[in-house]
Coordinates of C-alpha atoms and ligand atoms in Angstrom, one line a residue:
X1 CA 46.6 -64.5 6.8
X2 CA 43.2 -63.5 5.9
X3 CA 40.9 -65.5 7.9
X4 CA 38.0 -63.3 7.3
X5 CA 38.3 -63.5 3.6
X6 CA 34.8 -63.8 2.2
X7 CA 34.5 -66.2 -0.6
X8 CA 31.5 -65.7 -2.8
X9 CA 29.9 -68.6 -4.6
X10 CA 28.4 -67.8 -7.7
X11 CA 25.8 -70.1 -9.2
X12 CA 24.8 -69.6 -12.7
X13 CA 21.4 -70.9 -13.4
X14 CA 20.9 -70.7 -17.0
X15 CA 18.1 -73.2 -17.7
X16 CA 16.2 -73.2 -20.9
X17 CA 12.7 -74.2 -20.3
X18 CA 10.5 -75.9 -22.8
X19 CA 6.9 -74.6 -22.8
X20 CA 4.0 -76.4 -24.3
X21 CA 0.2 -76.0 -24.1
X22 CA -1.3 -77.0 -20.8
X23 CA -2.9 -80.2 -22.1
X24 CA -4.0 -81.5 -18.7
X25 CA -5.7 -78.6 -17.1
X26 CA -8.6 -80.8 -15.7
X27 CA -6.4 -82.7 -13.4
X28 CA -5.9 -80.4 -10.5
X29 CA -3.8 -82.5 -8.0
X30 CA -2.2 -85.7 -7.3
X31 CA -3.2 -87.1 -4.0
X32 CA -0.3 -88.6 -2.4
X33 CA -0.4 -91.0 0.7
X34 CA 2.7 -92.4 2.0
X35 CA 2.9 -94.5 5.2
X36 CA 5.2 -97.0 6.6
X37 CA 6.0 -98.9 9.7
X38 CA 8.6 -101.9 10.2
X39 CA 6.4 -104.4 8.4
X40 CA 4.4 -102.4 5.9
X41 CA 5.1 -99.8 3.3
X42 CA 2.3 -97.8 1.6
X43 CA 2.7 -95.4 -1.3
X44 CA -0.4 -94.3 -3.1
X45 CA -0.7 -91.6 -5.8
X46 CA -3.8 -90.9 -7.8
X47 CA -4.9 -87.8 -9.8
X48 CA -7.9 -85.7 -8.5
X49 CA -10.1 -83.3 -10.5
X50 CA -12.8 -81.1 -8.9
X51 CA -15.3 -83.3 -10.7
X52 CA -17.1 -85.5 -8.2
X53 CA -18.5 -87.7 -10.8
X54 CA -14.7 -88.7 -11.8
X55 CA -13.1 -88.5 -8.5
X56 CA -15.7 -90.9 -6.7
X57 CA -15.2 -93.6 -9.3
X58 CA -11.4 -93.4 -8.8
X59 CA -11.5 -93.2 -5.0
X60 CA -13.9 -96.1 -4.7
X61 CA -11.6 -98.3 -6.7
X62 CA -8.7 -97.2 -4.6
X63 CA -10.6 -97.9 -1.4
X64 CA -11.3 -101.5 -2.5
X65 CA -7.6 -102.1 -3.3
X66 CA -6.5 -100.4 0.0
X67 CA -8.9 -102.6 2.1
X68 CA -7.7 -105.7 0.4
X69 CA -4.2 -104.7 1.4
X70 CA -4.9 -103.8 4.9
X71 CA -7.0 -107.0 5.5
X72 CA -4.3 -109.2 4.1
X73 CA -0.8 -109.9 5.3
X74 CA 1.2 -108.4 2.5
X75 CA 4.3 -106.1 2.9
X76 CA 3.9 -103.3 0.3
X77 CA 1.1 -101.5 -1.4
X78 CA 2.0 -99.2 -4.4
X79 CA -0.7 -97.3 -6.3
X80 CA 0.5 -95.5 -9.3
X81 CA -1.4 -93.9 -12.2
X82 CA -1.4 -92.7 -15.8
X83 CA -3.7 -90.0 -17.2
X84 CA -4.3 -88.5 -20.6
X85 CA -6.8 -86.2 -22.3
X86 CA -7.2 -87.2 -25.8
X87 CA -8.4 -84.6 -28.4
X88 CA -10.0 -82.5 -25.7
X89 CA -12.6 -85.3 -25.6
X90 CA -11.6 -88.4 -23.7
X91 CA -10.2 -88.3 -20.1
X92 CA -8.3 -91.5 -19.2
X93 CA -7.3 -92.4 -15.8
X94 CA -5.4 -95.6 -15.1
X95 CA -4.7 -97.0 -11.7
X96 CA -1.9 -99.5 -11.3
X97 CA -2.0 -101.1 -8.0
X98 CA 0.8 -103.4 -6.8
X99 CA 0.5 -105.5 -3.7
X100 CA 3.8 -107.2 -3.2
X101 CA 4.3 -108.9 -6.7
X102 CA 0.6 -108.7 -7.8
X103 CA -0.3 -106.0 -10.2
X104 CA -3.9 -105.0 -11.1
X105 CA -4.6 -102.3 -13.7
X106 CA -8.0 -100.6 -13.8
X107 CA -8.7 -98.1 -16.4
X108 CA -11.5 -95.4 -16.6
X109 CA -12.3 -93.4 -19.6
X110 CA -14.6 -90.3 -19.1
X111 CA -16.2 -88.0 -21.7
X112 CA -14.7 -84.5 -21.1
X113 CA -17.9 -82.6 -21.5
X114 CA -20.4 -84.8 -19.6
X115 CA -18.0 -86.7 -17.3
X116 CA -19.8 -89.9 -18.1
X117 CA -17.9 -93.0 -17.6
X118 CA -17.6 -94.6 -21.1
X119 CA -17.7 -98.2 -22.1
X120 CA -15.8 -99.7 -24.9
X121 CA -19.1 -99.9 -26.9
X122 CA -19.4 -96.1 -26.5
X123 CA -16.1 -95.9 -28.3
X124 CA -16.3 -98.7 -30.8
X125 CA -19.8 -99.9 -31.6
X126 CA -19.7 -103.7 -31.0
X127 CA -22.0 -104.3 -33.9
X128 CA -19.8 -102.3 -36.3
X129 CA -16.2 -103.2 -35.7
X130 CA -13.7 -103.4 -38.5
X131 CA -11.8 -106.5 -39.5
X132 CA -8.5 -104.8 -38.7
X133 CA -9.7 -104.3 -35.1
X134 CA -10.7 -107.9 -34.8
X135 CA -7.2 -108.9 -36.2
X136 CA -5.2 -106.8 -33.7
X137 CA -7.2 -108.2 -30.8
X138 CA -7.0 -111.9 -32.0
X139 CA -3.3 -111.5 -32.4
X140 CA -3.0 -111.6 -28.7
X141 CA -5.1 -114.8 -28.4
X142 CA -8.1 -113.0 -26.9
X143 CA -11.6 -112.8 -28.2
X144 CA -13.4 -109.6 -29.0
X145 CA -16.3 -110.8 -27.0
X146 CA -14.0 -110.9 -23.9
X147 CA -12.7 -107.5 -24.2
X148 CA -16.3 -106.0 -24.3
X149 CA -17.0 -108.1 -21.3
X150 CA -14.0 -106.9 -19.4
X151 CA -14.4 -103.3 -20.5
X152 CA -10.9 -102.3 -19.2
X153 CA -9.3 -99.7 -21.6
X154 CA -7.8 -96.3 -22.0
X155 CA -6.1 -93.9 -24.4
X156 CA -2.8 -92.3 -24.7
X157 CA -1.9 -89.9 -27.4
X158 CA -1.5 -92.6 -30.0
X159 CA -3.2 -95.9 -28.9
X160 CA -6.3 -97.4 -27.5
X161 CA -5.0 -99.8 -24.8
X162 CA -7.1 -102.9 -23.9
X163 CA -6.1 -104.3 -20.6
X164 CA -6.2 -107.8 -19.2
X165 CA -5.5 -108.6 -15.6
X166 CA -4.0 -112.1 -15.6
X167 CA -3.9 -113.1 -12.1
X168 CA -2.1 -116.5 -12.6
X169 CA 1.3 -115.0 -13.5
X170 CA 1.1 -111.8 -11.6
X171 CA 1.1 -109.5 -14.5
X172 CA -1.3 -108.0 -17.2
X173 CA -1.7 -107.9 -20.9
X174 CA -1.9 -104.7 -22.7
X175 CA -3.0 -104.7 -26.3
X176 CA -2.3 -101.4 -28.0
X177 CA -4.4 -100.5 -30.9
X178 CA -3.3 -97.8 -33.2
X179 CA -6.0 -94.9 -33.2
X180 CA -5.9 -94.9 -36.9
X181 CA -7.4 -98.4 -36.9
X182 CA -10.4 -97.3 -35.0
X183 CA -10.8 -93.9 -36.9
X184 CA -9.8 -91.5 -33.9
X185 CA -7.4 -88.6 -34.5
X186 CA -4.1 -88.6 -32.7
X187 CA -3.3 -85.8 -30.3
X188 CA -1.0 -83.2 -31.7
X189 CA 1.5 -82.1 -29.2
X190 CA 2.9 -78.4 -29.2
X191 CA 6.6 -78.0 -29.7
X192 CA 6.6 -74.2 -28.9
X193 CA 9.9 -73.4 -27.2
X194 CA 10.9 -70.5 -25.0
X195 CA 14.2 -70.1 -23.5
X196 CA 14.6 -68.1 -20.3
X197 CA 18.0 -67.2 -18.6
X198 CA 18.1 -66.8 -14.9
X199 CA 20.5 -64.4 -12.9
X200 CA 23.4 -65.3 -10.6
X201 CA 23.0 -66.6 -7.2
X202 CA 25.5 -65.2 -4.6
X203 CA 26.1 -67.2 -1.5
X204 CA 28.5 -66.6 1.3
X205 CA 30.0 -69.9 2.5
X206 CA 31.3 -68.4 5.8
X207 CA 27.6 -68.1 6.9
X208 CA 25.9 -70.9 8.8
X209 CA 24.1 -72.8 6.2
X210 CA 21.3 -75.5 6.2
X211 CA 19.5 -77.4 3.4
X212 CA 15.9 -77.9 3.7
X213 CA 14.6 -81.0 1.8
X214 CA 11.0 -81.8 0.8
X215 CA 10.2 -85.3 -0.1
X216 CA 7.2 -87.0 -2.0
X217 CA 6.0 -83.8 -3.9
X218 CA 4.9 -82.0 -5.7
X219 CA 1.5 -81.6 -4.2
X220 CA -1.0 -78.9 -3.9
X221 CA 1.0 -77.2 -1.2
X222 CA 4.2 -77.1 -3.0
X223 CA 3.6 -73.8 -4.9
X224 CA 2.8 -72.1 -1.5
X225 CA 6.1 -73.6 -0.1
X226 CA 8.0 -72.1 -3.1
X227 CA 6.5 -68.8 -2.5
X228 CA 7.2 -68.8 1.2
X229 CA 10.8 -69.6 0.5
X230 CA 11.2 -66.8 -2.0
X231 CA 9.5 -64.3 0.5
X232 CA 12.6 -65.1 2.8
X233 CA 15.1 -65.3 0.0
X234 CA 15.7 -69.0 0.9
X235 CA 16.1 -72.0 -1.3
X236 CA 15.5 -75.7 -0.8
X237 CA 15.7 -79.1 -2.5
X238 CA 12.7 -81.1 -3.5
X239 CA 13.0 -85.0 -4.0
X240 CA 10.1 -85.4 -6.4
X241 CA 8.1 -88.5 -7.5
X242 CA 8.5 -89.0 -11.3
X243 CA 4.8 -89.8 -11.9
X244 CA 3.9 -86.3 -10.8
X245 CA 6.0 -84.3 -13.0
X246 CA 3.6 -83.8 -15.9
X247 CA 0.6 -82.6 -13.8
X248 CA 2.9 -80.2 -11.7
X249 CA 5.0 -79.0 -14.5
X250 CA 4.2 -75.3 -13.8
X251 CA 5.0 -75.6 -10.2
X252 CA 8.3 -77.3 -11.0
X253 CA 9.4 -74.7 -13.5
X254 CA 8.7 -72.0 -10.9
X255 CA 10.7 -74.1 -8.4
X256 CA 13.7 -74.1 -10.8
X257 CA 13.3 -70.5 -11.7
X258 CA 13.6 -69.4 -8.2
X259 CA 16.8 -71.3 -7.8
X260 CA 15.7 -74.4 -5.9
X261 CA 17.0 -77.8 -6.6
X262 CA 15.2 -81.1 -7.7
X263 CA 16.3 -84.4 -6.9
X264 CA 15.1 -87.9 -7.9
X265 CA 12.8 -89.8 -5.6
X266 CA 11.9 -92.7 -7.9
X267 CA 9.0 -92.9 -10.4
X268 CA 6.3 -94.1 -8.1
X269 CA 7.9 -94.5 -4.7
X270 CA 8.5 -98.2 -4.7
X271 CA 10.4 -99.9 -1.8
X272 CA 13.7 -100.2 -4.0
X273 CA 15.4 -102.7 -1.8
X274 CA 12.6 -105.3 -2.7
X275 CA 13.1 -104.8 -6.5
X276 CA 15.5 -106.5 -8.8
X277 CA 18.2 -104.4 -10.5
X278 CA 16.5 -103.9 -13.6
X279 CA 13.4 -102.5 -11.9
X280 CA 15.6 -100.1 -9.6
X281 CA 17.3 -98.8 -12.8
X282 CA 13.8 -98.2 -14.4
X283 CA 12.5 -96.4 -11.3
X284 CA 15.5 -94.0 -11.4
X285 CA 16.0 -93.6 -15.2
X286 CA 12.2 -93.1 -15.9
X287 CA 12.3 -90.2 -13.4
X288 CA 15.5 -88.7 -14.8
X289 CA 14.0 -89.0 -18.3
X290 CA 10.7 -87.3 -17.6
X291 CA 12.4 -84.4 -15.7
X292 CA 14.7 -83.8 -18.6
X293 CA 11.9 -84.0 -21.1
X294 CA 9.3 -81.8 -19.3
X295 CA 11.6 -79.5 -17.4
X296 CA 14.8 -79.4 -19.5
X297 CA 16.7 -80.1 -16.2
X298 CA 18.8 -83.0 -14.9
X299 CA 18.8 -83.9 -11.3
X300 CA 22.3 -84.8 -9.8
X301 CA 21.0 -86.2 -6.5
X302 CA 18.7 -88.9 -5.4
X303 CA 17.0 -89.9 -2.1
X304 CA 15.5 -93.5 -2.0
X305 CA 12.0 -93.9 -1.1
X306 CA 11.4 -94.7 2.7
X307 CA 15.2 -94.0 2.9
X308 CA 15.7 -97.7 2.2
X309 CA 19.0 -98.6 0.6
X310 CA 21.8 -101.2 0.5
X311 CA 25.0 -101.6 -1.2
X312 CA 23.5 -103.2 -4.2
X313 CA 21.2 -100.4 -5.0
X314 CA 23.8 -97.7 -4.2
X315 CA 25.9 -99.2 -7.0
X316 CA 23.0 -98.9 -9.5
X317 CA 23.0 -95.2 -9.7
X318 CA 25.7 -92.6 -10.4
X319 CA 23.5 -89.8 -8.8
X320 CA 24.7 -88.6 -5.4
X321 CA 22.7 -90.3 -2.7
X322 CA 21.5 -87.8 -0.2
X323 CA 20.2 -88.8 3.3
X324 CA 19.4 -86.3 6.1
X325 CA 20.9 -85.2 9.5
X326 CA 17.8 -83.8 11.0
X327 CA 14.3 -85.3 11.0
X328 CA 11.7 -83.1 12.7
X329 CA 9.1 -85.8 12.1
X330 CA 6.9 -83.6 10.2
X331 CA 4.8 -86.5 8.6
X332 CA 3.2 -87.4 11.9
X333 CA 3.5 -84.0 13.8
X334 CA 0.4 -82.7 15.6
X335 CA 1.0 -79.2 14.8
X336 CA 3.1 -76.8 12.7
X337 CA 4.6 -75.4 16.0
X338 CA 5.8 -78.9 16.9
X339 CA 7.8 -79.2 13.6
X340 CA 9.2 -75.7 14.0
X341 CA 10.3 -76.3 17.5
X342 CA 11.9 -79.7 16.6
X343 CA 14.0 -77.7 14.0
X344 CA 14.9 -74.6 16.0
X345 CA 15.9 -76.7 19.2
X346 CA 18.4 -78.9 17.5
X347 CA 19.5 -77.3 14.1
X348 CA 23.1 -76.8 13.6
X349 CA 25.4 -75.4 10.6
X350 CA 25.5 -77.9 7.7
X351 CA 22.4 -79.7 8.6
X352 CA 20.2 -81.4 6.0
X353 CA 16.6 -81.4 7.1
X354 CA 13.9 -83.8 5.8
X355 CA 10.4 -82.5 5.4
X356 CA 7.4 -83.4 3.2
X357 CA 5.6 -81.1 1.0
X358 CA 2.4 -83.3 1.5
X359 CA 1.4 -81.7 4.7
X360 CA -0.3 -78.4 5.4
X361 CA 1.4 -78.3 8.8
X362 CA 4.8 -78.4 7.3
X363 CA 3.9 -75.6 5.0
X364 CA 2.8 -73.6 8.0
X365 CA 5.8 -74.4 10.1
X366 CA 8.1 -72.6 7.6
X367 CA 6.6 -69.2 8.6
X368 CA 7.7 -70.0 12.2
X369 CA 11.2 -71.4 11.8
X370 CA 12.7 -69.7 8.7
X371 CA 12.4 -66.1 10.2
X372 CA 13.6 -67.3 13.4
X373 CA 16.7 -69.1 12.0
X374 CA 17.6 -66.1 9.6
X375 CA 17.6 -64.0 12.7
X376 CA 20.2 -66.4 14.2
X377 CA 22.3 -65.9 11.0
X378 CA 21.3 -69.1 9.0
X379 CA 21.2 -69.1 5.3
X380 CA 18.9 -71.7 3.4
X381 CA 20.7 -73.3 0.5
X382 CA 20.2 -76.3 -1.7
X383 CA 21.9 -79.6 -1.2
X384 CA 24.4 -79.1 -4.0
X385 CA 25.1 -75.6 -2.7
X386 CA 25.8 -77.0 0.7
X387 CA 28.1 -79.6 -0.6
X388 CA 29.9 -76.8 -2.4
X389 CA 30.1 -74.7 0.7
X390 CA 31.5 -77.6 2.8
X391 CA 34.1 -78.3 -0.1
X392 CA 35.2 -74.7 -0.1
X393 CA 35.5 -74.5 3.7
X394 CA 37.8 -77.5 3.7
X395 CA 40.2 -76.1 1.1
Ligands
LIG1 ZN1 9.3 -90.6 0.2

């Protein structure tokens, strides 16, 4: 009997990454605020630049929505966003706010050089509109006068979108107008490809192993977290929010290159048990698709926002649902030491630890507990690696 046989796990990470030009350099970060209690769930994601003229306008709007929610008696606030830079000239930021069932869309278009907030009249002179444009707008039963009055519009790479919030039926109207109709060039996206192969990873399954998981990212701290993990030859799993993939593409590529795992955490952190089947599937699929498209990687695991699940939504995904076995309460911790001690005091072999990369205290705690646990013989692996280790130990 060879009880001391060391089985080596070899993980071949051969991912080919797609590189394209950094189109969205001006957006530095996505601010994420996630909070919950028994009665209310709040998830806010919005892009921030370093340009006050832009950020202040967006934040002011978000504050208005937030106050409306706080002063009301609704259960869920979800703020999602879209952004685009068209032809290096127009910055579009769209804020999609959902309070329970009510959706409000507010769009901002800024000039990229002057950061001036543009009106529809700045884009299309009201006194000089084409018949084609009038036709497109009228098709939707809406008058041209009204759209100038509402002044709620944004660009993507191919369309000018004109938005109408229709409060009566809890939805909004989006009139897409082909850029050709208004004489604006479409953005040409780069298709430059570069393939990189990554080396083997060797893991000893007889060693005490734990899986660190980080929810709700990426954030401005994620890159530092990845670097800290690398310093200690540690890996972790990141359950990411789909709407942030594009802005944090470089961070996510580094995450994968270093051998970390990415899991699905829905597209905009909605309370999934409150949604109908179709919407739940959309939240999961949209996230899978954007990760595949931007990172050429397919998550195999999912963690539901707020940890909220039931049998119905469990049956809507084939991804492995990952919970946690240790919660050091980092999201309301008073210090990094508190987080680190919570982990050091109760961690055991095989634990899955839930953390959040939205907190500086969490980042700082890594420098305390990782070296300490390494000295106690622990290995830091991803969730899928931990599954594999457990499986091997049981055979
Ligand atoms: Zn979350």
